[in-house]
Amino acid sequence: LWELYYGGWVCPNIYYLGHSGVINFGDLRVGGLSGIFKGGDYRKGHFERPPYAGHEVKTAYHVREFDVNKLKHVREPLDVFLSHDWPRGIAMHGDTDALIRKKKFLADEVRSNSLGSPPAEELLHALRPRYWFAAHLHVKFAALVNHQDGAQTRFLALDKCLPHRDFMQVVDIPEKSAAGGFWLDPEWLSILRANHEGHSVGMRGASYARNGDEHRAWVEAKLAGSADGPSRASPPVFAATVAAHDPTTDRRRPGQGKAPAMVERNP
């Protein structure tokens, strides 16, 4: 997904938010942070290059501080936030005893408040979304976070997608409408434009991010000319750039074989 760093269609009906991102679906505003937290890689730049080899196979999906800091400049309310990691400390806002009964090996981390991602915890309290959905620990867990300003975040993680497991739940937000589908978020586009030059592709990452205030007028002017109407520009439509994987021609067994020597590039 590196080629969709800023987000986009992975395939029909599946939209990727990018390494960090904000998108609108109708009048539902959704933010997200991709990857898992590893302290040793957090302050690095995005130095990995496909085809990934050695440790880069894993570091490529580790969260970077630069992507987190861009999200911290989001000021307009978010309805939903998506992450792979749980925010650190979230286990203390739900049925902690039930969680430990299901996942006994997590007990020490829960008690020491080391379970979860510190950057995700920072974003939870900075953004205060109405809902936060996460994954990673393969267990269903719900929590309610009461923020100091009176706002609340309802957290939900689901189990692994296997038979007889709690891996699906429908959440209805009746006051929101899907009319209009996906459209690009003006505030987020302004933040991206403000930080474009700070994006590091070397080992040393940027330790800061700028807000997008001075770029908002430029973004709004560009969106005003959109065919979708003022401030409602749709993401580019999906277009296949390589042939889909054909499992009948892949002779490698799972976990075996070498990484490809060549990588198909998005034209």
mmCIF file of C-alpha atoms in Angstrom:
data_model
loop_
_atom_site.group_PDB
_atom_site.id
_atom_site.type_symbol
_atom_site.label_atom_id
_atom_site.label_comp_id
_atom_site.label_asym_id
_atom_site.label_seq_id
_atom_site.Cartn_x
_atom_site.Cartn_y
_atom_site.Cartn_z
ATOM 1 C CA LEU A 1 0.000 0.000 0.000
ATOM 2 C CA TRP A 2 3.022 2.303 -0.090
ATOM 3 C CA GLU A 3 1.929 3.594 -3.506
ATOM 4 C CA LEU A 4 -1.267 4.830 -1.822
ATOM 5 C CA TYR A 5 0.537 6.688 0.955
ATOM 6 C CA TYR A 6 -2.065 9.484 0.808
ATOM 7 C CA GLY A 7 -4.961 7.052 0.412
ATOM 8 C CA GLY A 8 -7.064 5.864 -2.492
ATOM 9 C CA TRP A 9 -8.917 2.909 -3.966
ATOM 10 C CA VAL A 10 -7.223 -0.455 -3.418
ATOM 11 C CA CYS A 11 -9.891 -2.153 -5.510
ATOM 12 C CA PRO A 12 -13.570 -1.523 -6.233
ATOM 13 C CA ASN A 13 -15.473 -0.766 -3.002
ATOM 14 C CA ILE A 14 -12.362 -0.775 -0.747
ATOM 15 C CA TYR A 15 -10.879 2.652 0.038
ATOM 16 C CA TYR A 16 -7.563 2.962 1.905
ATOM 17 C CA LEU A 17 -7.188 5.981 4.211
ATOM 18 C CA GLY A 18 -3.434 6.134 3.686
ATOM 19 C CA HIS A 19 -0.704 5.951 6.328
ATOM 20 C CA SER A 20 -2.796 8.593 8.074
ATOM 21 C CA GLY A 21 -5.815 10.290 6.647
ATOM 22 C CA VAL A 22 -9.277 11.817 6.818
ATOM 23 C CA ILE A 23 -12.082 11.215 4.320
ATOM 24 C CA ASN A 24 -15.809 11.937 4.193
ATOM 25 C CA PHE A 25 -18.536 9.474 3.286
ATOM 26 C CA GLY A 26 -21.746 11.396 2.861
ATOM 27 C CA ASP A 27 -21.799 13.508 6.019
ATOM 28 C CA LEU A 28 -19.809 10.955 8.037
ATOM 29 C CA ARG A 29 -16.233 12.131 8.698
ATOM 30 C CA VAL A 30 -13.688 9.348 9.161
ATOM 31 C CA GLY A 31 -10.030 9.532 10.225
ATOM 32 C CA GLY A 32 -7.455 6.782 10.469
ATOM 33 C CA LEU A 33 -3.899 5.707 11.279
ATOM 34 C CA SER A 34 -2.335 2.673 9.611
ATOM 35 C CA GLY A 35 0.235 0.293 11.004
ATOM 36 C CA ILE A 36 1.487 -0.801 14.408
ATOM 37 C CA PHE A 37 3.624 1.086 16.910
ATOM 38 C CA LYS A 38 7.287 0.123 17.394
ATOM 39 C CA GLY A 39 9.325 2.606 19.418
ATOM 40 C CA GLY A 40 12.562 1.969 17.529
ATOM 41 C CA ASP A 41 11.069 3.023 14.193
ATOM 42 C CA TYR A 42 8.627 5.703 15.342
ATOM 43 C CA ARG A 43 10.884 8.712 14.674
ATOM 44 C CA LYS A 44 12.350 7.422 11.419
ATOM 45 C CA GLY A 45 11.342 8.505 7.946
ATOM 46 C CA HIS A 46 9.733 6.237 5.377
ATOM 47 C CA PHE A 47 13.066 4.862 4.181
ATOM 48 C CA GLU A 48 11.836 1.478 2.900
ATOM 49 C CA ARG A 49 11.754 0.767 -0.822
ATOM 50 C CA PRO A 50 9.927 -2.083 -2.573
ATOM 51 C CA PRO A 51 10.678 -4.874 -3.134
ATOM 52 C CA TYR A 52 11.133 -5.036 0.635
ATOM 53 C CA ALA A 53 13.862 -7.290 1.973
ATOM 54 C CA GLY A 54 14.992 -8.351 5.439
ATOM 55 C CA HIS A 55 13.656 -6.260 8.321
ATOM 56 C CA GLU A 56 12.054 -3.750 5.933
ATOM 57 C CA VAL A 57 9.233 -6.244 5.377
ATOM 58 C CA LYS A 58 8.074 -5.335 8.894
ATOM 59 C CA THR A 59 9.321 -1.778 9.412
ATOM 60 C CA ALA A 60 7.353 -0.667 6.339
ATOM 61 C CA TYR A 61 4.120 -0.964 8.324
ATOM 62 C CA HIS A 62 5.366 0.629 11.546
ATOM 63 C CA VAL A 63 3.725 3.910 12.536
ATOM 64 C CA ARG A 64 5.771 7.083 12.058
ATOM 65 C CA GLU A 65 5.662 10.193 14.248
ATOM 66 C CA PHE A 66 5.269 12.457 11.215
ATOM 67 C CA ASP A 67 1.989 10.800 10.224
ATOM 68 C CA VAL A 68 0.680 11.005 13.798
ATOM 69 C CA ASN A 69 1.593 14.684 14.131
ATOM 70 C CA LYS A 70 -0.330 15.573 10.984
ATOM 71 C CA LEU A 71 -3.451 14.065 12.537
ATOM 72 C CA LYS A 72 -2.927 16.118 15.687
ATOM 73 C CA HIS A 73 -3.628 19.249 13.621
ATOM 74 C CA VAL A 74 -7.154 18.078 12.771
ATOM 75 C CA ARG A 75 -9.558 20.411 14.579
ATOM 76 C CA GLU A 76 -12.923 19.775 12.960
ATOM 77 C CA PRO A 77 -14.921 16.965 14.638
ATOM 78 C CA LEU A 78 -14.445 13.338 13.619
ATOM 79 C CA ASP A 79 -17.283 10.852 13.759
ATOM 80 C CA VAL A 80 -15.163 7.714 13.404
ATOM 81 C CA PHE A 81 -11.477 6.896 13.816
ATOM 82 C CA LEU A 82 -9.898 3.660 12.579
ATOM 83 C CA SER A 83 -6.615 2.104 13.684
ATOM 84 C CA HIS A 84 -4.957 -1.284 13.816
ATOM 85 C CA ASP A 85 -3.474 -0.759 17.289
ATOM 86 C CA TRP A 86 -5.524 -0.180 20.409
ATOM 87 C CA PRO A 87 -4.816 3.155 22.096
ATOM 88 C CA ARG A 88 -2.737 2.627 25.211
ATOM 89 C CA GLY A 89 -4.878 2.568 28.361
ATOM 90 C CA ILE A 90 -8.142 1.747 26.593
ATOM 91 C CA ALA A 91 -8.352 -1.570 28.457
ATOM 92 C CA MET A 92 -9.087 0.362 31.660
ATOM 93 C CA HIS A 93 -12.243 1.918 30.182
ATOM 94 C CA GLY A 94 -14.166 -1.323 29.615
ATOM 95 C CA ASP A 95 -14.620 -4.704 31.277
ATOM 96 C CA THR A 96 -10.957 -5.224 32.116
ATOM 97 C CA ASP A 97 -11.534 -8.446 34.083
ATOM 98 C CA ALA A 98 -13.411 -10.045 31.189
ATOM 99 C CA LEU A 99 -10.619 -9.053 28.799
ATOM 100 C CA ILE A 100 -8.010 -10.720 31.007
ATOM 101 C CA ARG A 101 -10.135 -13.852 31.327
ATOM 102 C CA LYS A 102 -10.192 -14.118 27.539
ATOM 103 C CA LYS A 103 -6.545 -13.152 27.033
ATOM 104 C CA LYS A 104 -4.641 -14.111 30.194
ATOM 105 C CA PHE A 105 -1.260 -13.311 28.636
ATOM 106 C CA LEU A 106 -2.243 -9.627 28.457
ATOM 107 C CA ALA A 107 -2.640 -9.271 32.238
ATOM 108 C CA ASP A 108 0.813 -7.834 32.974
ATOM 109 C CA GLU A 109 0.602 -5.304 30.148
ATOM 110 C CA VAL A 110 -2.860 -4.182 31.238
ATOM 111 C CA ARG A 111 -1.760 -3.681 34.850
ATOM 112 C CA SER A 112 1.402 -1.790 33.850
ATOM 113 C CA ASN A 113 -0.504 0.339 31.321
ATOM 114 C CA SER A 114 1.797 -0.779 28.525
ATOM 115 C CA LEU A 115 -0.879 -2.483 26.429
ATOM 116 C CA GLY A 116 -1.561 -0.499 23.291
ATOM 117 C CA SER A 117 -0.045 2.328 21.291
ATOM 118 C CA PRO A 118 1.100 5.550 23.013
ATOM 119 C CA PRO A 119 0.628 7.648 19.825
ATOM 120 C CA ALA A 120 -2.889 6.271 19.422
ATOM 121 C CA GLU A 121 -3.604 7.231 23.031
ATOM 122 C CA GLU A 122 -2.453 10.782 22.283
ATOM 123 C CA LEU A 123 -4.725 10.941 19.241
ATOM 124 C CA LEU A 124 -7.676 9.549 21.196
ATOM 125 C CA HIS A 125 -7.528 12.475 23.635
ATOM 126 C CA ALA A 126 -6.566 15.086 21.038
ATOM 127 C CA LEU A 127 -9.235 14.225 18.447
ATOM 128 C CA ARG A 128 -12.000 12.848 20.708
ATOM 129 C CA PRO A 129 -13.900 11.034 17.923
ATOM 130 C CA ARG A 130 -17.396 9.734 18.637
ATOM 131 C CA TYR A 131 -16.334 6.188 17.718
ATOM 132 C CA TRP A 132 -12.962 4.440 17.558
ATOM 133 C CA PHE A 133 -12.646 1.041 15.902
ATOM 134 C CA ALA A 134 -9.466 -1.053 16.178
ATOM 135 C CA ALA A 135 -8.157 -4.600 15.703
ATOM 136 C CA HIS A 136 -4.793 -6.284 16.420
ATOM 137 C CA LEU A 137 -5.464 -8.278 19.612
ATOM 138 C CA HIS A 138 -8.036 -10.709 18.164
ATOM 139 C CA VAL A 139 -10.614 -10.250 20.899
ATOM 140 C CA LYS A 140 -13.912 -8.415 21.091
ATOM 141 C CA PHE A 141 -13.707 -5.534 23.553
ATOM 142 C CA ALA A 142 -15.847 -2.437 24.067
ATOM 143 C CA ALA A 143 -15.002 0.658 26.103
ATOM 144 C CA LEU A 144 -16.339 4.125 26.823
ATOM 145 C CA VAL A 145 -13.911 7.021 27.272
ATOM 146 C CA ASN A 146 -15.133 10.189 28.987
ATOM 147 C CA HIS A 147 -13.025 13.192 27.983
ATOM 148 C CA GLN A 148 -12.385 16.240 30.159
ATOM 149 C CA ASP A 149 -14.553 18.476 27.975
ATOM 150 C CA GLY A 150 -17.560 16.174 28.387
ATOM 151 C CA ALA A 151 -17.196 14.447 25.019
ATOM 152 C CA GLN A 152 -17.310 10.659 24.837
ATOM 153 C CA THR A 153 -15.591 8.120 22.595
ATOM 154 C CA ARG A 154 -17.111 4.689 22.138
ATOM 155 C CA PHE A 155 -14.349 2.152 21.426
ATOM 156 C CA LEU A 156 -14.836 -1.236 19.806
ATOM 157 C CA ALA A 157 -12.371 -3.933 18.821
ATOM 158 C CA LEU A 158 -13.463 -7.191 17.211
ATOM 159 C CA ASP A 159 -12.160 -10.735 17.144
ATOM 160 C CA LYS A 160 -10.386 -12.550 14.341
ATOM 161 C CA CYS A 161 -12.468 -13.504 11.320
ATOM 162 C CA LEU A 162 -12.942 -17.203 12.124
ATOM 163 C CA PRO A 163 -15.929 -19.488 12.768
ATOM 164 C CA HIS A 164 -17.695 -18.963 16.123
ATOM 165 C CA ARG A 165 -15.795 -15.737 16.852
ATOM 166 C CA ASP A 166 -17.159 -12.199 17.398
ATOM 167 C CA PHE A 167 -15.680 -10.612 14.297
ATOM 168 C CA MET A 168 -18.641 -8.570 13.044
ATOM 169 C CA GLN A 169 -20.925 -5.914 14.492
ATOM 170 C CA VAL A 170 -23.213 -3.385 12.817
ATOM 171 C CA VAL A 171 -23.074 0.135 14.252
ATOM 172 C CA ASP A 172 -25.949 2.369 13.178
ATOM 173 C CA ILE A 173 -25.534 6.162 13.191
ATOM 174 C CA PRO A 174 -29.032 7.180 12.110
ATOM 175 C CA GLU A 175 -28.420 10.934 12.009
ATOM 176 C CA LYS A 176 -25.737 10.483 9.341
ATOM 177 C CA SER A 177 -26.387 10.038 5.634
ATOM 178 C CA ALA A 178 -24.268 8.212 3.033
ATOM 179 C CA ALA A 179 -25.653 10.396 0.237
ATOM 180 C CA GLY A 180 -22.882 11.586 -2.051
ATOM 181 C CA GLY A 181 -20.461 8.792 -1.200
ATOM 182 C CA PHE A 182 -16.765 9.500 -0.666
ATOM 183 C CA TRP A 183 -15.445 13.043 -0.944
ATOM 184 C CA LEU A 184 -12.066 14.563 -0.095
ATOM 185 C CA ASP A 185 -11.695 16.443 3.170
ATOM 186 C CA PRO A 186 -10.690 20.132 2.794
ATOM 187 C CA GLU A 187 -9.071 20.430 6.230
ATOM 188 C CA TRP A 188 -6.998 17.295 5.674
ATOM 189 C CA LEU A 189 -5.918 18.385 2.197
ATOM 190 C CA SER A 190 -4.734 21.668 3.723
ATOM 191 C CA ILE A 191 -2.682 19.784 6.330
ATOM 192 C CA LEU A 192 -1.147 17.571 3.636
ATOM 193 C CA ARG A 193 -0.163 20.569 1.517
ATOM 194 C CA ALA A 194 1.376 22.314 4.535
ATOM 195 C CA ASN A 195 3.547 19.276 5.307
ATOM 196 C CA HIS A 196 4.453 17.986 1.878
ATOM 197 C CA GLU A 197 8.038 19.266 2.001
ATOM 198 C CA GLY A 198 8.580 17.741 5.446
ATOM 199 C CA HIS A 199 7.873 14.205 4.288
ATOM 200 C CA SER A 200 11.111 12.272 4.809
ATOM 201 C CA VAL A 201 12.011 9.224 2.731
ATOM 202 C CA GLY A 202 15.318 8.810 4.572
ATOM 203 C CA MET A 203 16.200 7.256 7.914
ATOM 204 C CA ARG A 204 15.684 10.493 9.811
ATOM 205 C CA GLY A 205 12.058 11.519 10.052
ATOM 206 C CA ALA A 206 10.474 14.910 10.608
ATOM 207 C CA SER A 207 9.648 15.482 14.280
ATOM 208 C CA TYR A 208 7.021 18.142 13.618
ATOM 209 C CA ALA A 209 4.038 18.875 11.439
ATOM 210 C CA ARG A 210 2.400 22.170 10.521
ATOM 211 C CA ASN A 211 -1.276 23.038 10.596
ATOM 212 C CA GLY A 212 -2.946 23.754 7.277
ATOM 213 C CA ASP A 213 -4.559 27.119 8.042
ATOM 214 C CA GLU A 214 -2.569 29.149 5.534
ATOM 215 C CA HIS A 215 -3.317 26.602 2.785
ATOM 216 C CA ARG A 216 -7.070 26.278 3.363
ATOM 217 C CA ALA A 217 -8.030 29.090 0.987
ATOM 218 C CA TRP A 218 -5.905 27.531 -1.786
ATOM 219 C CA VAL A 219 -7.552 24.131 -1.242
ATOM 220 C CA GLU A 220 -11.056 25.585 -1.154
ATOM 221 C CA ALA A 221 -10.419 27.471 -4.399
ATOM 222 C CA LYS A 222 -9.288 24.265 -6.125
ATOM 223 C CA LEU A 223 -12.276 22.310 -4.827
ATOM 224 C CA ALA A 224 -14.689 25.041 -5.917
ATOM 225 C CA GLY A 225 -14.044 24.059 -9.510
ATOM 226 C CA SER A 226 -14.785 20.386 -8.895
ATOM 227 C CA ALA A 227 -17.437 18.687 -10.999
ATOM 228 C CA ASP A 228 -18.942 17.418 -7.739
ATOM 229 C CA GLY A 229 -19.706 20.946 -6.574
ATOM 230 C CA PRO A 230 -17.997 23.311 -4.105
ATOM 231 C CA SER A 231 -15.828 21.527 -1.527
ATOM 232 C CA ARG A 232 -17.120 18.062 -2.517
ATOM 233 C CA ALA A 233 -14.487 16.597 -4.810
ATOM 234 C CA SER A 234 -14.621 12.805 -5.117
ATOM 235 C CA PRO A 235 -11.420 10.745 -4.989
ATOM 236 C CA PRO A 236 -10.176 9.580 -8.402
ATOM 237 C CA VAL A 237 -12.073 6.505 -9.571
ATOM 238 C CA PHE A 238 -10.439 3.098 -9.257
ATOM 239 C CA ALA A 239 -8.444 1.898 -12.243
ATOM 240 C CA ALA A 240 -6.666 -1.465 -12.359
ATOM 241 C CA THR A 241 -2.948 -0.984 -13.084
ATOM 242 C CA VAL A 242 -1.763 -4.617 -12.926
ATOM 243 C CA ALA A 243 -3.419 -7.971 -13.445
ATOM 244 C CA ALA A 244 -5.020 -9.523 -10.362
ATOM 245 C CA HIS A 245 -3.160 -12.318 -8.607
ATOM 246 C CA ASP A 246 -3.954 -15.733 -10.068
ATOM 247 C CA PRO A 247 -3.503 -18.408 -7.366
ATOM 248 C CA THR A 248 -3.590 -21.172 -9.992
ATOM 249 C CA THR A 249 -0.243 -19.990 -11.391
ATOM 250 C CA ASP A 250 1.481 -19.484 -8.018
ATOM 251 C CA ARG A 251 3.502 -22.592 -7.195
ATOM 252 C CA ARG A 252 4.875 -21.277 -3.909
ATOM 253 C CA ARG A 253 3.608 -22.811 -0.719
ATOM 254 C CA PRO A 254 2.546 -20.439 2.100
ATOM 255 C CA GLY A 255 5.571 -19.101 3.956
ATOM 256 C CA GLN A 256 8.007 -20.285 1.313
ATOM 257 C CA GLY A 257 9.599 -18.807 -1.756
ATOM 258 C CA LYS A 258 11.499 -15.593 -2.388
ATOM 259 C CA ALA A 259 10.245 -12.034 -2.568
ATOM 260 C CA PRO A 260 9.772 -10.786 -6.132
ATOM 261 C CA ALA A 261 12.839 -9.256 -7.726
ATOM 262 C CA MET A 262 10.684 -6.750 -9.611
ATOM 263 C CA VAL A 263 7.736 -4.726 -8.369
ATOM 264 C CA GLU A 264 4.868 -3.574 -10.533
ATOM 265 C CA ARG A 265 4.736 0.213 -10.341
ATOM 266 C CA ASN A 266 1.613 2.323 -10.425
ATOM 267 C CA PRO A 267 1.920 4.280 -13.703
#
